[in-house]
Short mmCIF file of N, CA, C and O in Angstrom, two decimals:
data_model
loop_
_atom_site.label_atom_id
_atom_site.label_comp_id
_atom_site.label_asym_id
_atom_site.label_seq_id
_atom_site.Cartn_x
_atom_site.Cartn_y
_atom_site.Cartn_z
N UNK A 1 -7.05 -10.51 7.31
CA UNK A 1 -6.36 -10.48 8.59
C UNK A 1 -7.36 -10.12 9.68
O UNK A 1 -8.07 -9.13 9.58
N UNK A 2 -7.41 -10.93 10.71
CA UNK A 2 -8.30 -10.70 11.85
C UNK A 2 -7.55 -9.88 12.89
O UNK A 2 -6.48 -10.28 13.34
N UNK A 3 -8.09 -8.73 13.26
CA UNK A 3 -7.45 -7.83 14.21
C UNK A 3 -8.35 -7.69 15.44
O UNK A 3 -9.52 -7.38 15.31
N UNK A 4 -7.77 -7.90 16.60
CA UNK A 4 -8.48 -7.70 17.86
C UNK A 4 -8.22 -6.26 18.31
O UNK A 4 -7.07 -5.91 18.62
N UNK A 5 -9.24 -5.40 18.36
CA UNK A 5 -9.01 -3.99 18.73
C UNK A 5 -8.54 -3.80 20.17
O UNK A 5 -8.05 -2.74 20.52
N UNK A 6 -8.66 -4.84 21.01
CA UNK A 6 -8.25 -4.74 22.40
C UNK A 6 -6.77 -5.07 22.60
O UNK A 6 -6.22 -4.81 23.66
N UNK A 7 -6.12 -5.65 21.61
CA UNK A 7 -4.71 -6.04 21.71
C UNK A 7 -3.80 -4.99 21.08
O UNK A 7 -4.25 -4.14 20.32
N UNK A 8 -2.51 -5.10 21.38
CA UNK A 8 -1.49 -4.28 20.72
C UNK A 8 -0.73 -5.17 19.75
O UNK A 8 -0.62 -6.37 19.95
N UNK A 9 -0.20 -4.56 18.69
CA UNK A 9 0.48 -5.30 17.64
C UNK A 9 1.81 -4.65 17.32
O UNK A 9 1.96 -3.43 17.42
N UNK A 10 2.77 -5.48 16.90
CA UNK A 10 4.03 -5.00 16.36
C UNK A 10 3.87 -5.10 14.85
O UNK A 10 3.67 -6.18 14.30
N UNK A 11 3.93 -3.96 14.17
CA UNK A 11 3.55 -3.88 12.76
C UNK A 11 4.71 -3.39 11.92
O UNK A 11 5.43 -2.46 12.30
N UNK A 12 4.88 -4.00 10.76
CA UNK A 12 5.83 -3.53 9.73
C UNK A 12 4.97 -3.19 8.52
O UNK A 12 4.23 -4.03 8.01
N UNK A 13 5.04 -1.95 8.10
CA UNK A 13 4.24 -1.50 6.95
C UNK A 13 4.95 -1.81 5.64
O UNK A 13 6.18 -1.85 5.57
N UNK A 14 4.16 -2.00 4.60
CA UNK A 14 4.69 -2.25 3.27
C UNK A 14 4.92 -0.95 2.51
O UNK A 14 5.73 -0.89 1.59
N UNK A 15 4.21 0.09 2.91
CA UNK A 15 4.32 1.40 2.25
C UNK A 15 3.86 2.48 3.22
O UNK A 15 3.23 2.15 4.24
N UNK A 16 4.14 3.75 2.94
CA UNK A 16 3.66 4.82 3.83
C UNK A 16 2.13 4.85 3.88
O UNK A 16 1.46 4.62 2.87
N UNK A 17 1.62 5.12 5.07
CA UNK A 17 0.18 5.16 5.29
C UNK A 17 -0.16 6.44 6.03
O UNK A 17 0.43 6.73 7.07
N UNK A 18 -1.12 7.21 5.51
CA UNK A 18 -1.57 8.44 6.18
C UNK A 18 -2.87 8.14 6.90
O UNK A 18 -3.82 7.64 6.31
N UNK A 19 -2.88 8.39 8.20
CA UNK A 19 -4.07 8.20 9.03
C UNK A 19 -4.29 9.48 9.80
O UNK A 19 -3.51 9.82 10.69
N UNK A 20 -5.33 10.19 9.44
CA UNK A 20 -5.56 11.51 10.04
C UNK A 20 -4.46 12.45 9.62
O UNK A 20 -4.10 12.53 8.44
N UNK A 21 -3.88 13.16 10.58
CA UNK A 21 -2.81 14.11 10.28
C UNK A 21 -1.42 13.47 10.34
O UNK A 21 -0.43 14.13 10.09
N UNK A 22 -1.36 12.18 10.65
CA UNK A 22 -0.08 11.51 10.85
C UNK A 22 0.21 10.53 9.72
O UNK A 22 -0.68 9.84 9.25
N UNK A 23 1.47 10.48 9.28
CA UNK A 23 1.89 9.52 8.27
C UNK A 23 2.82 8.50 8.91
O UNK A 23 3.85 8.87 9.48
N UNK A 24 2.42 7.24 8.84
CA UNK A 24 3.26 6.15 9.33
C UNK A 24 4.15 5.71 8.17
O UNK A 24 3.67 5.51 7.06
N UNK A 25 5.45 5.56 8.43
CA UNK A 25 6.39 5.18 7.37
C UNK A 25 6.92 3.77 7.61
O UNK A 25 7.08 3.35 8.75
N UNK A 26 7.24 3.04 6.54
CA UNK A 26 7.65 1.64 6.66
C UNK A 26 9.14 1.46 6.96
O UNK A 26 9.79 0.59 6.39
N UNK A 27 9.69 2.27 7.85
CA UNK A 27 11.11 2.19 8.14
C UNK A 27 11.43 1.09 9.14
O UNK A 27 12.33 0.30 8.94
N UNK A 28 10.71 1.04 10.24
CA UNK A 28 10.96 0.08 11.32
C UNK A 28 9.63 -0.52 11.76
O UNK A 28 8.57 -0.09 11.32
N UNK A 29 9.71 -1.48 12.68
CA UNK A 29 8.49 -2.01 13.27
C UNK A 29 7.87 -0.94 14.15
O UNK A 29 8.57 -0.16 14.80
N UNK A 30 6.55 -0.91 14.19
CA UNK A 30 5.81 0.08 14.97
C UNK A 30 4.89 -0.67 15.93
O UNK A 30 4.18 -1.58 15.51
N UNK A 31 4.89 -0.30 17.21
CA UNK A 31 3.92 -0.83 18.15
C UNK A 31 2.67 0.03 18.03
O UNK A 31 2.74 1.26 18.15
N UNK A 32 1.52 -0.63 17.76
CA UNK A 32 0.29 0.14 17.63
C UNK A 32 -0.89 -0.64 18.20
O UNK A 32 -0.86 -1.86 18.28
N UNK A 33 -1.89 0.10 18.59
CA UNK A 33 -3.11 -0.48 19.13
C UNK A 33 -3.87 -1.18 18.01
O UNK A 33 -3.79 -0.79 16.84
N UNK A 34 -4.61 -2.20 18.38
CA UNK A 34 -5.40 -2.95 17.41
C UNK A 34 -6.40 -2.08 16.67
O UNK A 34 -6.63 -2.28 15.48
N UNK A 35 -6.98 -1.09 17.36
CA UNK A 35 -7.97 -0.23 16.69
C UNK A 35 -7.30 0.63 15.62
O UNK A 35 -7.91 0.92 14.59
N UNK A 36 -6.04 1.03 15.83
CA UNK A 36 -5.31 1.80 14.81
C UNK A 36 -4.99 0.90 13.62
O UNK A 36 -5.17 1.29 12.46
N UNK A 37 -4.52 -0.31 13.90
CA UNK A 37 -4.23 -1.27 12.83
C UNK A 37 -5.48 -1.57 12.01
O UNK A 37 -5.44 -1.59 10.78
N UNK A 38 -6.60 -1.77 12.68
CA UNK A 38 -7.86 -2.04 11.99
C UNK A 38 -8.26 -0.86 11.10
O UNK A 38 -8.74 -1.05 9.98
N UNK A 39 -8.05 0.36 11.58
CA UNK A 39 -8.38 1.56 10.80
C UNK A 39 -7.50 1.65 9.55
O UNK A 39 -7.97 2.01 8.47
N UNK A 40 -6.21 1.31 9.68
CA UNK A 40 -5.30 1.33 8.53
C UNK A 40 -5.74 0.30 7.49
O UNK A 40 -5.79 0.58 6.29
N UNK A 41 -6.07 -0.91 7.96
CA UNK A 41 -6.51 -1.96 7.03
C UNK A 41 -7.81 -1.57 6.34
O UNK A 41 -7.97 -1.77 5.13
N UNK A 42 -8.74 -0.98 7.09
CA UNK A 42 -10.01 -0.56 6.50
C UNK A 42 -9.81 0.54 5.46
O UNK A 42 -10.43 0.53 4.40
N UNK A 43 -8.91 1.47 5.75
CA UNK A 43 -8.69 2.61 4.86
C UNK A 43 -7.82 2.26 3.66
O UNK A 43 -8.12 2.65 2.53
N UNK A 44 -6.72 1.52 3.89
CA UNK A 44 -5.72 1.29 2.84
C UNK A 44 -5.63 -0.15 2.36
O UNK A 44 -4.87 -0.44 1.44
N UNK A 45 -6.32 -1.07 3.02
CA UNK A 45 -6.28 -2.46 2.61
C UNK A 45 -5.16 -3.23 3.27
O UNK A 45 -4.21 -2.65 3.79
N UNK A 46 -5.28 -4.57 3.26
CA UNK A 46 -4.28 -5.42 3.91
C UNK A 46 -2.92 -5.35 3.24
O UNK A 46 -1.92 -5.64 3.87
N UNK A 47 -2.87 -4.97 1.97
CA UNK A 47 -1.57 -4.91 1.26
C UNK A 47 -0.68 -3.78 1.80
O UNK A 47 0.50 -3.74 1.48
N UNK A 48 -1.22 -2.88 2.62
CA UNK A 48 -0.41 -1.82 3.22
C UNK A 48 0.42 -2.36 4.40
O UNK A 48 1.38 -1.73 4.83
N UNK A 49 0.06 -3.56 4.89
CA UNK A 49 0.73 -4.18 6.03
C UNK A 49 1.63 -5.30 5.55
O UNK A 49 1.16 -6.22 4.88
N UNK A 50 2.92 -5.22 5.86
CA UNK A 50 3.83 -6.32 5.54
C UNK A 50 3.55 -7.47 6.50
O UNK A 50 3.33 -8.60 6.08
N UNK A 51 3.55 -7.19 7.81
CA UNK A 51 3.15 -8.17 8.82
C UNK A 51 2.72 -7.45 10.08
O UNK A 51 3.05 -6.30 10.31
N UNK A 52 1.93 -8.17 10.89
CA UNK A 52 1.48 -7.67 12.19
C UNK A 52 1.46 -8.84 13.16
O UNK A 52 0.82 -9.85 12.90
N UNK A 53 2.21 -8.69 14.28
CA UNK A 53 2.28 -9.74 15.30
C UNK A 53 1.70 -9.20 16.60
O UNK A 53 2.07 -8.10 17.02
N UNK A 54 0.83 -9.98 17.24
CA UNK A 54 0.30 -9.54 18.55
C UNK A 54 1.42 -9.45 19.59
O UNK A 54 2.35 -10.26 19.56
N UNK A 55 1.34 -8.47 20.46
CA UNK A 55 2.33 -8.31 21.54
C UNK A 55 1.83 -9.04 22.78
O UNK A 55 0.72 -9.27 23.01
#
């Protein structure tokens, strides 16, 4: 998955993801910055993301 760190994304997670002190849960869609999405993919892999759509 190619992520532009300058864009924002609407993300649905496949499973809970811990990034720093915060845990993102796969309950609803989450609006997040591209740099946060890229960090999640780097740390937990693309299988942690159900889908991500640019806003």
